[in-house]
Amino acid sequence: MFKVNRNYLKLPGSYLFSTIAKKVAAYKEMHPEKEIISLGIGDVTQPLAPAVIEALHSAVEEMSRAETFHGYAPDLGYEFLRKAIAENDYKERGVQIALDEIFVSDGAKSDSGNIVDIFSEDNIIAVTDPVYPVYVDSNAMSGKTGEYIQEKESWSKVIYMPCTEENRFVPEIPEETPDIIYICCPNNPTGTTLKKEELQRWVDYANEKRAVIIYDAAYEAYISEEDVPHSIYECEGAKTCAIEMRSFSKNAGFTGTRLGFTVVPKELKAADGTMLNSLWARRHGTKFNGAPYIIQKAGEAVYSDAGKAQTKEQIAYYMNNAGQIRKELSAMGYTVFGGVNAPYIWLQTPEGMKSWEFFDLLLEEANVVGTPGSGFGPSGEGYFRLTAFGSAENTTKALERIRAL
Ligand code: MLT
């Protein structure tokens, strides 16, 4: 008789964005006449850049001819894309990353979920609270988080580092020493960032404790301030302690086309000398058959002169929404954070409302969907996340409706 992975049964509730989607679908079914504006999940709304579309078309053309057809992609991803990444994302920022340290994938969500495979269940994990739920849930699914403690809404082997207004949403070094530290910067959901010296402190700490940092830089393209690093490898010593994940979803609108990559430096070794790069290569080769050729060609086009200019415009468009949300909500009396180096605005719910209460109020009275802060962890209670990824028109309309509440 087969048995299921019982770790799944210990997971509290369903995945945050699935819960929201179900609630919204149920509301729509009851009120088909209502026009709902979604500023909930961080999904882009602008079409792919013309340079990307052009690359997709010509890659499809190539696939239609026997002499230019492509089957399975190389394990690590096509060299043309890894070269473009090494050159543009790293070398231009003074960081040398070798091509065999870059692993192309179908997105940062998969990589952040899959990276748990290469770690033992004996590790203590540290996450910020609030946190992107994938980090904790994927560890829980593979039995690496200990027991779930209902009253505390937390797992016994996870250290939660509260990120609140008091510490400017910057995680503090915890009392207990972690082995694996998740940092998402610019942060999802708070939209806040770590300055270079703040990140350097984490790198030094990780090196001292022989811990590894899993650094999610999916939102780096939204950084507007000078002293905020785009890559953890801008910090000295990061190659011996950090894995970095990147996504094409937010910087170039690939949420529906899927592309991302993970950097695992060869200098990053466990205490017994095992290279994490070799383990990840082994996992990648065994369990993943590569992002599609046409999508990798589209990814390469993001780094062309035209691609860079066009995606920059898209980011400016979303950041204009972010600025508008921040400004108008502040004028309405809300306390808001984020939205300066990130496409997320993190606001305090009015009159001490619970996050889910505010979610219901916005959905039912304004027909606007956001994300309840408590869905990201206990410290998110009383907060709410809005994304800047809507269209400008819908963003304006959503703000009008919120004002009218
Ligand atoms: C979010 O809304 O937090 C993100 O879109 C989720 C993701 O990127 O997977």
PDB file of C-alpha atoms in Angstrom, residues 156-318:
ATOM      1  CA  SER A 156      10.226  24.434  15.509  1.00  0.00           C
ATOM      2  CA  LYS A 157      13.379  24.423  13.338  1.00  0.00           C
ATOM      3  CA  VAL A 158      12.826  27.818  11.760  1.00  0.00           C
ATOM      4  CA  ILE A 159      14.141  31.040  13.254  1.00  0.00           C
ATOM      5  CA  TYR A 160      11.827  33.912  12.398  1.00  0.00           C
ATOM      6  CA  MET A 161      13.516  37.296  12.226  1.00  0.00           C
ATOM      7  CA  PRO A 162      10.834  39.926  12.711  1.00  0.00           C
ATOM      8  CA  CYS A 163      11.017  42.777  10.222  1.00  0.00           C
ATOM      9  CA  THR A 164       8.915  45.597  11.506  1.00  0.00           C
ATOM     10  CA  GLU A 165       8.673  49.347  11.429  1.00  0.00           C
ATOM     11  CA  GLU A 166      10.911  49.473  14.538  1.00  0.00           C
ATOM     12  CA  ASN A 167      13.886  47.892  12.754  1.00  0.00           C
ATOM     13  CA  ARG A 168      13.016  49.510   9.380  1.00  0.00           C
ATOM     14  CA  PHE A 169      12.226  45.995   8.131  1.00  0.00           C
ATOM     15  CA  VAL A 170      15.914  45.062   8.317  1.00  0.00           C
ATOM     16  CA  PRO A 171      16.431  41.590   9.847  1.00  0.00           C
ATOM     17  CA  GLU A 172      18.618  41.467  12.936  1.00  0.00           C
ATOM     18  CA  ILE A 173      21.184  38.748  13.663  1.00  0.00           C
ATOM     19  CA  PRO A 174      19.242  36.129  15.660  1.00  0.00           C
ATOM     20  CA  GLU A 175      20.263  34.789  19.065  1.00  0.00           C
ATOM     21  CA  GLU A 176      20.282  31.177  17.878  1.00  0.00           C
ATOM     22  CA  THR A 177      22.753  30.491  15.057  1.00  0.00           C
ATOM     23  CA  PRO A 178      21.142  29.436  11.776  1.00  0.00           C
ATOM     24  CA  ASP A 179      22.736  27.237   9.111  1.00  0.00           C
ATOM     25  CA  ILE A 180      20.678  28.516   6.193  1.00  0.00           C
ATOM     26  CA  ILE A 181      19.577  32.145   5.956  1.00  0.00           C
ATOM     27  CA  TYR A 182      16.994  33.317   3.440  1.00  0.00           C
ATOM     28  CA  ILE A 183      17.200  36.948   2.408  1.00  0.00           C
ATOM     29  CA  CYS A 184      14.996  38.504  -0.275  1.00  0.00           C
ATOM     30  CA  CYS A 185      16.197  41.919  -1.301  1.00  0.00           C
ATOM     31  CA  PRO A 186      14.427  44.133  -2.411  1.00  0.00           C
ATOM     32  CA  ASN A 187      12.021  42.417  -0.145  1.00  0.00           C
ATOM     33  CA  ASN A 188       8.847  40.631  -1.005  1.00  0.00           C
ATOM     34  CA  PRO A 189       6.487  41.521   0.653  1.00  0.00           C
ATOM     35  CA  THR A 190       7.642  44.688   2.459  1.00  0.00           C
ATOM     36  CA  GLY A 191       9.289  46.318  -0.566  1.00  0.00           C
ATOM     37  CA  THR A 192      12.157  47.442   1.640  1.00  0.00           C
ATOM     38  CA  THR A 193      15.882  46.843   1.071  1.00  0.00           C
ATOM     39  CA  LEU A 194      19.210  46.337   2.766  1.00  0.00           C
ATOM     40  CA  LYS A 195      21.915  48.861   2.164  1.00  0.00           C
ATOM     41  CA  LYS A 196      25.331  47.547   1.150  1.00  0.00           C
ATOM     42  CA  GLU A 197      26.789  47.748   4.675  1.00  0.00           C
ATOM     43  CA  GLU A 198      23.725  45.973   6.108  1.00  0.00           C
ATOM     44  CA  LEU A 199      24.066  43.140   3.620  1.00  0.00           C
ATOM     45  CA  GLN A 200      27.840  43.018   4.191  1.00  0.00           C
ATOM     46  CA  ARG A 201      27.116  42.396   7.885  1.00  0.00           C
ATOM     47  CA  TRP A 202      25.069  39.324   6.926  1.00  0.00           C
ATOM     48  CA  VAL A 203      27.792  38.071   4.589  1.00  0.00           C
ATOM     49  CA  ASP A 204      30.440  38.433   7.305  1.00  0.00           C
ATOM     50  CA  TYR A 205      28.183  36.703   9.813  1.00  0.00           C
ATOM     51  CA  ALA A 206      27.439  33.813   7.444  1.00  0.00           C
ATOM     52  CA  ASN A 207      31.133  33.320   6.707  1.00  0.00           C
ATOM     53  CA  GLU A 208      31.975  33.398  10.407  1.00  0.00           C
ATOM     54  CA  LYS A 209      29.277  30.830  11.248  1.00  0.00           C
ATOM     55  CA  ARG A 210      29.760  28.758   8.077  1.00  0.00           C
ATOM     56  CA  ALA A 211      26.147  29.349   7.229  1.00  0.00           C
ATOM     57  CA  VAL A 212      24.783  29.752   3.715  1.00  0.00           C
ATOM     58  CA  ILE A 213      22.680  32.684   2.537  1.00  0.00           C
ATOM     59  CA  ILE A 214      20.026  31.981  -0.063  1.00  0.00           C
ATOM     60  CA  TYR A 215      19.662  35.380  -1.638  1.00  0.00           C
ATOM     61  CA  ASP A 216      16.577  36.089  -3.702  1.00  0.00           C
ATOM     62  CA  ALA A 217      17.291  39.069  -5.945  1.00  0.00           C
ATOM     63  CA  ALA A 218      14.192  38.719  -8.144  1.00  0.00           C
ATOM     64  CA  TYR A 219      13.349  42.401  -7.734  1.00  0.00           C
ATOM     65  CA  GLU A 220      16.824  43.907  -8.199  1.00  0.00           C
ATOM     66  CA  ALA A 221      15.800  45.757 -11.371  1.00  0.00           C
ATOM     67  CA  TYR A 222      13.543  47.990  -9.251  1.00  0.00           C
ATOM     68  CA  ILE A 223      16.370  49.371  -7.127  1.00  0.00           C
ATOM     69  CA  SER A 224      16.554  53.130  -7.511  1.00  0.00           C
ATOM     70  CA  GLU A 225      18.877  54.074  -4.659  1.00  0.00           C
ATOM     71  CA  GLU A 226      22.648  54.123  -5.036  1.00  0.00           C
ATOM     72  CA  ASP A 227      23.757  52.332  -1.871  1.00  0.00           C
ATOM     73  CA  VAL A 228      21.535  49.266  -2.358  1.00  0.00           C
ATOM     74  CA  PRO A 229      23.411  46.326  -3.929  1.00  0.00           C
ATOM     75  CA  HIS A 230      21.874  44.586  -6.962  1.00  0.00           C
ATOM     76  CA  SER A 231      23.734  41.382  -6.238  1.00  0.00           C
ATOM     77  CA  ILE A 232      24.978  39.904  -2.976  1.00  0.00           C
ATOM     78  CA  TYR A 233      28.292  39.269  -4.725  1.00  0.00           C
ATOM     79  CA  GLU A 234      28.915  43.014  -4.592  1.00  0.00           C
ATOM     80  CA  CYS A 235      29.710  42.299  -0.930  1.00  0.00           C
ATOM     81  CA  GLU A 236      33.187  41.076  -0.108  1.00  0.00           C
ATOM     82  CA  GLY A 237      33.338  37.376   0.715  1.00  0.00           C
ATOM     83  CA  ALA A 238      29.848  36.559  -0.570  1.00  0.00           C
ATOM     84  CA  LYS A 239      31.098  33.861  -2.939  1.00  0.00           C
ATOM     85  CA  THR A 240      32.027  31.634  -0.022  1.00  0.00           C
ATOM     86  CA  CYS A 241      28.611  31.900   1.624  1.00  0.00           C
ATOM     87  CA  ALA A 242      25.862  32.840  -0.830  1.00  0.00           C
ATOM     88  CA  ILE A 243      23.644  31.399  -3.528  1.00  0.00           C
ATOM     89  CA  GLU A 244      21.805  34.017  -5.588  1.00  0.00           C
ATOM     90  CA  MET A 245      18.511  33.607  -7.435  1.00  0.00           C
ATOM     91  CA  ARG A 246      17.274  35.827 -10.220  1.00  0.00           C
ATOM     92  CA  SER A 247      14.147  35.971 -12.316  1.00  0.00           C
ATOM     93  CA  PHE A 248      13.148  37.364 -15.694  1.00  0.00           C
ATOM     94  CA  SER A 249       9.544  37.596 -14.474  1.00  0.00           C
ATOM     95  CA  LYS A 250       9.671  40.957 -12.817  1.00  0.00           C
ATOM     96  CA  ASN A 251      12.509  42.655 -14.714  1.00  0.00           C
ATOM     97  CA  ALA A 252      11.232  41.712 -18.177  1.00  0.00           C
ATOM     98  CA  GLY A 253       7.653  40.493 -17.801  1.00  0.00           C
ATOM     99  CA  PHE A 254       8.318  36.738 -18.153  1.00  0.00           C
ATOM    100  CA  THR A 255       5.737  35.617 -15.563  1.00  0.00           C
ATOM    101  CA  GLY A 256       3.922  33.701 -18.289  1.00  0.00           C
ATOM    102  CA  THR A 257       6.949  32.662 -20.343  1.00  0.00           C
ATOM    103  CA  ARG A 258       9.108  31.510 -17.371  1.00  0.00           C
ATOM    104  CA  LEU A 259      12.842  32.057 -17.091  1.00  0.00           C
ATOM    105  CA  GLY A 260      15.241  32.525 -14.220  1.00  0.00           C
ATOM    106  CA  PHE A 261      18.655  31.481 -13.006  1.00  0.00           C
ATOM    107  CA  THR A 262      20.613  30.611  -9.906  1.00  0.00           C
ATOM    108  CA  VAL A 263      24.249  31.350  -9.228  1.00  0.00           C
ATOM    109  CA  VAL A 264      26.176  28.849  -7.110  1.00  0.00           C
ATOM    110  CA  PRO A 265      29.830  29.910  -6.823  1.00  0.00           C
ATOM    111  CA  LYS A 266      32.426  27.157  -6.879  1.00  0.00           C
ATOM    112  CA  GLU A 267      34.048  28.671  -3.804  1.00  0.00           C
ATOM    113  CA  LEU A 268      30.942  27.894  -1.768  1.00  0.00           C
ATOM    114  CA  LYS A 269      31.732  24.750   0.198  1.00  0.00           C
ATOM    115  CA  ALA A 270      30.225  22.881   3.135  1.00  0.00           C
ATOM    116  CA  ALA A 271      32.393  22.265   6.223  1.00  0.00           C
ATOM    117  CA  ASP A 272      33.520  18.887   4.782  1.00  0.00           C
ATOM    118  CA  GLY A 273      34.645  20.561   1.560  1.00  0.00           C
ATOM    119  CA  THR A 274      31.655  19.534  -0.600  1.00  0.00           C
ATOM    120  CA  MET A 275      31.013  22.084  -3.347  1.00  0.00           C
ATOM    121  CA  LEU A 276      27.377  23.159  -3.468  1.00  0.00           C
ATOM    122  CA  ASN A 277      27.917  23.918  -7.155  1.00  0.00           C
ATOM    123  CA  SER A 278      28.489  20.187  -7.845  1.00  0.00           C
ATOM    124  CA  LEU A 279      25.409  19.175  -5.882  1.00  0.00           C
ATOM    125  CA  TRP A 280      23.198  21.699  -7.644  1.00  0.00           C
ATOM    126  CA  ALA A 281      24.642  20.661 -11.023  1.00  0.00           C
ATOM    127  CA  ARG A 282      23.816  17.051 -10.161  1.00  0.00           C
ATOM    128  CA  ARG A 283      20.281  17.961  -9.156  1.00  0.00           C
ATOM    129  CA  HIS A 284      19.754  20.225 -12.162  1.00  0.00           C
ATOM    130  CA  GLY A 285      20.985  17.565 -14.585  1.00  0.00           C
ATOM    131  CA  THR A 286      18.838  14.857 -13.034  1.00  0.00           C
ATOM    132  CA  LYS A 287      15.557  16.607 -12.371  1.00  0.00           C
ATOM    133  CA  PHE A 288      15.403  19.420 -14.930  1.00  0.00           C
ATOM    134  CA  ASN A 289      15.532  19.332 -18.712  1.00  0.00           C
ATOM    135  CA  GLY A 290      16.194  22.978 -19.354  1.00  0.00           C
ATOM    136  CA  ALA A 291      14.183  26.090 -20.130  1.00  0.00           C
ATOM    137  CA  PRO A 292      12.955  26.081 -23.748  1.00  0.00           C
ATOM    138  CA  TYR A 293      15.344  27.340 -26.441  1.00  0.00           C
ATOM    139  CA  ILE A 294      12.897  29.987 -27.621  1.00  0.00           C
ATOM    140  CA  ILE A 295      12.525  31.355 -24.102  1.00  0.00           C
ATOM    141  CA  GLN A 296      16.274  31.436 -23.545  1.00  0.00           C
ATOM    142  CA  LYS A 297      16.616  33.361 -26.836  1.00  0.00           C
ATOM    143  CA  ALA A 298      13.965  35.761 -25.539  1.00  0.00           C
ATOM    144  CA  GLY A 299      15.996  36.085 -22.324  1.00  0.00           C
ATOM    145  CA  GLU A 300      19.118  36.898 -24.325  1.00  0.00           C
ATOM    146  CA  ALA A 301      17.193  39.690 -26.079  1.00  0.00           C
ATOM    147  CA  VAL A 302      16.514  41.333 -22.702  1.00  0.00           C
ATOM    148  CA  TYR A 303      20.242  42.147 -22.655  1.00  0.00           C
ATOM    149  CA  SER A 304      20.342  43.678 -26.157  1.00  0.00           C
ATOM    150  CA  ASP A 305      20.501  47.493 -26.344  1.00  0.00           C
ATOM    151  CA  ALA A 306      16.865  47.639 -27.444  1.00  0.00           C
ATOM    152  CA  GLY A 307      15.816  45.067 -24.826  1.00  0.00           C
ATOM    153  CA  LYS A 308      17.552  46.992 -22.059  1.00  0.00           C
ATOM    154  CA  ALA A 309      15.919  50.267 -23.068  1.00  0.00           C
ATOM    155  CA  GLN A 310      12.470  48.727 -23.432  1.00  0.00           C
ATOM    156  CA  THR A 311      12.502  46.792 -20.154  1.00  0.00           C
ATOM    157  CA  LYS A 312      13.802  49.902 -18.398  1.00  0.00           C
ATOM    158  CA  GLU A 313      10.710  51.702 -19.640  1.00  0.00           C
ATOM    159  CA  GLN A 314       8.473  48.942 -18.285  1.00  0.00           C
ATOM    160  CA  ILE A 315      10.118  49.167 -14.895  1.00  0.00           C
ATOM    161  CA  ALA A 316       9.707  52.950 -14.909  1.00  0.00           C
ATOM    162  CA  TYR A 317       6.035  52.439 -15.759  1.00  0.00           C
ATOM    163  CA  TYR A 318       5.489  50.154 -12.760  1.00  0.00           C
TER     164      TYR A 318
END
